[in-house]
XYZ file of N, CA and C in Angstrom:
318
model
N 1.435 -1.272 0.201
C 0.134 0.020 -0.094
C 1.326 1.006 0.128
N 0.754 2.181 -0.960
C 1.129 3.285 -1.041
C 0.524 4.308 0.119
N 1.229 4.499 1.494
C 0.735 5.264 2.436
C 0.578 7.329 1.602
N 1.095 7.403 1.309
C 1.117 8.436 0.434
C 0.149 8.694 0.025
N 0.186 7.789 -0.619
C -1.212 8.148 -2.218
C -2.464 8.430 -1.374
N -2.794 7.227 -0.421
C -4.171 6.973 -0.187
C -4.314 8.735 1.003
N -3.404 9.460 1.799
C -3.576 10.516 2.406
C -4.114 11.527 1.812
N -2.986 11.599 0.401
C -3.623 12.464 -0.594
C -4.960 12.845 -1.186
N -5.285 11.292 -1.537
C -6.909 10.710 -1.915
C -7.682 11.653 -0.954
N -7.303 10.900 0.015
C -8.661 11.797 1.797
C -7.745 13.455 1.754
N -6.882 13.569 1.405
C -6.587 15.472 1.869
C -8.111 16.104 1.286
N -8.446 15.567 -0.186
C -9.478 16.529 -0.386
C -10.731 16.435 -0.398
N -11.739 17.136 -0.354
C -13.080 16.909 0.470
C -13.600 16.215 -0.659
N -14.094 17.105 -2.105
C -14.310 16.099 -3.263
C -14.312 15.263 -3.169
N -13.190 14.077 -2.840
C -12.756 12.721 -3.230
C -13.325 11.587 -2.092
N -13.585 13.002 -0.515
C -13.898 12.035 0.179
C -15.222 12.180 0.259
N -15.711 12.977 -0.516
C -18.012 13.283 -0.862
C -17.753 11.872 -1.737
N -16.915 11.752 -2.810
C -17.164 10.366 -2.838
C -16.904 8.942 -3.024
N -16.186 9.141 -1.230
C -16.529 7.762 -1.413
C -17.496 7.594 -0.560
N -17.603 8.695 0.184
C -19.056 8.365 0.864
C -20.349 7.882 -0.159
N -20.448 8.208 -0.903
C -21.143 8.279 -2.043
C -21.243 6.648 -2.257
N -20.493 6.097 -2.715
C -20.011 5.115 -2.745
C -20.607 3.887 -1.970
N -19.331 4.325 -0.238
C -20.409 3.728 0.508
C -21.659 3.547 0.708
N -22.436 4.118 0.759
C -23.892 4.491 0.914
C -24.655 3.684 -0.055
N -24.058 3.968 -1.914
C -24.107 2.867 -2.152
C -23.521 2.275 -4.099
N -22.858 1.059 -3.236
C -21.735 1.421 -4.124
C -22.077 0.644 -5.371
N -20.945 0.659 -6.573
C -21.493 1.094 -8.044
C -22.070 1.111 -8.940
N -21.371 3.399 -8.525
C -22.015 3.940 -9.507
C -21.414 4.329 -10.884
N -21.961 5.262 -11.570
C -21.695 5.096 -13.448
C -20.711 7.056 -12.149
N -20.570 6.863 -13.425
C -20.017 8.500 -13.303
C -20.909 9.244 -13.272
N -22.163 9.044 -14.236
C -23.103 10.239 -13.916
C -23.549 10.098 -12.754
N -23.873 9.249 -12.302
C -24.982 9.013 -11.385
C -23.937 9.638 -10.174
N -22.420 9.739 -9.902
C -21.713 10.336 -9.129
C -22.011 12.132 -8.627
N -21.377 12.007 -10.562
C -22.152 13.402 -10.848
C -23.021 13.989 -10.516
N -24.022 13.590 -10.149
C -25.380 14.139 -9.999
C -25.779 14.311 -8.328
N -24.995 13.772 -7.946
C -24.606 14.703 -6.478
C -23.235 15.520 -6.115
N -22.871 15.959 -6.984
C -20.935 17.654 -6.905
C -22.013 18.199 -7.794
N -20.802 19.612 -7.562
C -21.217 20.596 -8.755
C -20.228 21.193 -9.470
N -19.592 19.692 -10.166
C -18.536 20.264 -11.149
C -19.096 19.455 -12.523
N -18.313 19.840 -13.225
C -18.322 19.537 -14.522
C -17.519 17.524 -14.582
N -17.629 16.739 -15.392
C -17.030 15.208 -15.302
C -16.105 15.344 -15.669
N -15.879 16.208 -16.496
C -13.996 15.775 -16.678
C -13.275 16.081 -15.295
N -13.812 17.163 -14.161
C -13.529 16.853 -12.441
C -13.148 15.844 -11.842
N -14.788 15.366 -11.585
C -14.618 14.025 -11.196
C -13.817 13.265 -11.654
N -13.931 12.998 -12.753
C -13.275 11.651 -13.426
C -11.856 11.874 -13.093
N -11.413 13.466 -13.077
C -10.028 13.082 -12.105
C -9.814 12.975 -10.572
N -10.569 13.362 -9.949
C -10.931 13.120 -8.530
C -11.019 11.220 -8.771
N -11.998 10.998 -9.634
C -12.367 9.145 -9.105
C -10.262 8.984 -9.515
N -9.782 9.312 -11.252
C -8.614 8.534 -10.781
C -7.971 8.379 -9.947
N -7.546 9.595 -9.523
C -6.594 9.398 -7.838
C -7.187 8.732 -7.495
N -7.992 8.332 -6.660
C -8.851 7.417 -5.775
C -8.553 6.196 -6.379
N -8.199 6.634 -8.051
C -8.013 4.687 -7.166
C -6.554 4.339 -7.831
N -5.819 5.578 -7.910
C -4.547 5.509 -7.985
C -3.788 5.232 -6.734
N -5.190 5.821 -5.665
C -4.798 4.919 -4.225
C -5.371 3.958 -3.988
N -5.949 3.213 -4.994
C -6.520 1.682 -4.502
C -7.772 1.746 -3.676
N -7.924 2.867 -3.472
C -9.659 2.877 -3.100
C -10.353 3.080 -3.828
N -10.828 2.989 -4.878
C -11.905 3.071 -5.728
C -11.343 2.070 -6.879
N -12.200 1.307 -7.265
C -12.004 0.148 -8.503
C -13.386 0.206 -9.296
N -13.100 -0.189 -10.575
C -14.116 -0.201 -11.780
C -13.941 -1.203 -11.865
N -15.217 -1.804 -12.698
C -16.083 -2.232 -13.667
C -16.056 -2.716 -14.882
N -16.768 -3.235 -15.600
C -17.505 -2.489 -16.883
C -18.130 -3.496 -17.248
N -19.664 -3.173 -17.306
C -21.143 -3.440 -17.697
C -21.827 -2.843 -18.845
N -21.526 -3.552 -19.951
C -21.501 -3.010 -20.907
C -21.147 -1.714 -21.251
N -21.310 -0.913 -21.692
C -20.860 0.421 -21.599
C -20.466 1.450 -20.657
N -21.412 0.699 -19.710
C -21.173 1.585 -18.335
C -19.724 1.037 -17.742
N -19.592 2.056 -17.022
C -17.817 1.435 -16.287
C -18.531 2.299 -14.764
N -18.841 0.691 -13.750
C -18.846 1.466 -12.447
C -18.161 1.311 -11.503
N -17.986 2.223 -10.574
C -17.052 2.619 -9.277
C -17.982 1.521 -8.136
N -16.067 1.298 -8.000
C -16.286 0.677 -6.169
C -15.387 1.414 -5.519
N -16.050 1.701 -3.785
C -15.237 1.387 -2.686
C -14.372 0.275 -2.521
N -12.934 0.310 -1.739
C -12.227 -0.486 -1.945
C -11.514 -0.409 -0.071
N -12.470 -0.497 0.830
C -12.573 -0.570 2.144
C -10.748 -0.792 2.840
N -9.986 -2.017 1.737
C -8.826 -2.577 2.395
C -8.768 -0.999 2.679
N -7.169 -0.281 1.634
C -6.699 0.831 2.733
C -7.119 1.587 3.604
N -8.647 1.766 3.466
C -8.831 2.671 4.561
C -8.582 2.099 5.968
N -8.725 0.264 5.804
C -8.599 -0.175 6.968
C -6.995 -0.039 7.291
N -6.751 -0.330 6.391
C -4.382 -0.174 6.619
C -4.559 0.952 7.195
N -5.103 1.941 6.883
C -4.733 3.554 7.459
C -4.769 3.439 9.326
N -6.412 2.898 9.064
C -6.855 2.541 10.316
C -5.761 1.794 11.704
N -5.159 0.897 11.306
C -4.273 -0.224 11.871
C -3.662 0.457 12.135
N -2.804 0.963 11.112
C -1.044 1.632 11.321
C -1.612 2.654 12.635
N -2.431 3.828 11.350
C -2.626 5.263 12.731
C -3.731 5.206 13.671
N -5.008 4.994 13.280
C -4.984 4.999 14.347
C -5.395 4.249 15.700
N -5.639 2.922 15.317
C -5.591 1.909 16.514
C -4.911 2.279 17.998
N -3.787 2.882 17.158
C -2.719 2.184 18.420
C -3.345 2.943 19.135
N -3.598 4.358 19.183
C -4.322 6.035 19.677
C -5.345 5.450 20.483
N -6.646 4.542 19.597
C -7.587 4.390 20.003
C -7.471 3.845 21.622
N -6.456 3.021 21.446
C -6.439 1.582 21.807
C -6.258 2.387 24.046
N -4.996 3.546 23.684
C -4.588 4.447 24.836
C -5.594 4.417 25.687
N -6.591 5.605 24.502
C -7.761 6.400 24.796
C -8.738 5.498 25.555
N -8.835 4.414 25.255
C -9.900 3.267 25.823
C -8.995 2.634 27.188
N -8.006 3.017 27.044
C -7.381 2.168 28.326
C -7.435 2.903 29.474
N -7.353 4.451 28.666
C -7.627 5.731 30.334
C -8.554 5.569 30.913
N -9.463 5.576 29.761
C -10.744 6.307 29.949
C -11.227 4.928 31.308
N -11.089 3.518 30.636
C -11.258 2.421 31.847
C -10.329 2.483 33.442
N -9.324 2.935 32.695
C -8.843 3.944 34.415
C -9.330 5.186 35.510
N -9.764 5.758 34.424
C -10.487 6.412 34.713
C -11.740 6.255 35.934
N -12.680 5.266 34.899
C -13.828 4.480 35.358
C -13.821 3.813 37.083
N -12.738 3.184 36.758
C -12.094 2.372 38.065
C -11.967 3.613 39.334
N -11.280 4.450 39.037
C -11.096 5.059 40.460
C -11.852 6.389 40.341
N -12.939 6.721 39.162
C -14.572 7.284 40.173
C -15.386 6.247 40.742
N -15.646 5.100 40.443
C -16.226 4.275 41.276
C -15.449 3.538 42.209
N -14.046 3.899 42.747
C -13.337 3.327 44.103
C -13.143 2.220 43.857
N -13.283 1.856 42.687
C -12.490 0.177 42.479
C -11.801 -0.084 42.113
N -10.354 -0.505 42.672
C -9.374 -0.912 42.345
C -8.744 -2.057 41.769
N -8.223 -2.276 41.559
C -7.714 -3.446 41.238
C -6.461 -4.288 40.897
């Protein structure tokens, strides 16, 4: 996984919106995605290209249509590497605070 490409892709609000749209309903065409964005098809295509390059979106052809699908694996990898370790510490601190407030030594 190229983490830099994933973070670059996620840095843009339009690309995050595209991912949200695909998370709500996977397998959308370019036209369907454009219906929710106030920009030219060419701009949306460029954003989708960056998402594809980061492996966050994959495509498949169905006849003349190109369907776009979210790929959650790179997001999960980012979560595991960058978020989970901080979450574990936070939950541990909250657990300790709860014990202290309830007066339950362990």
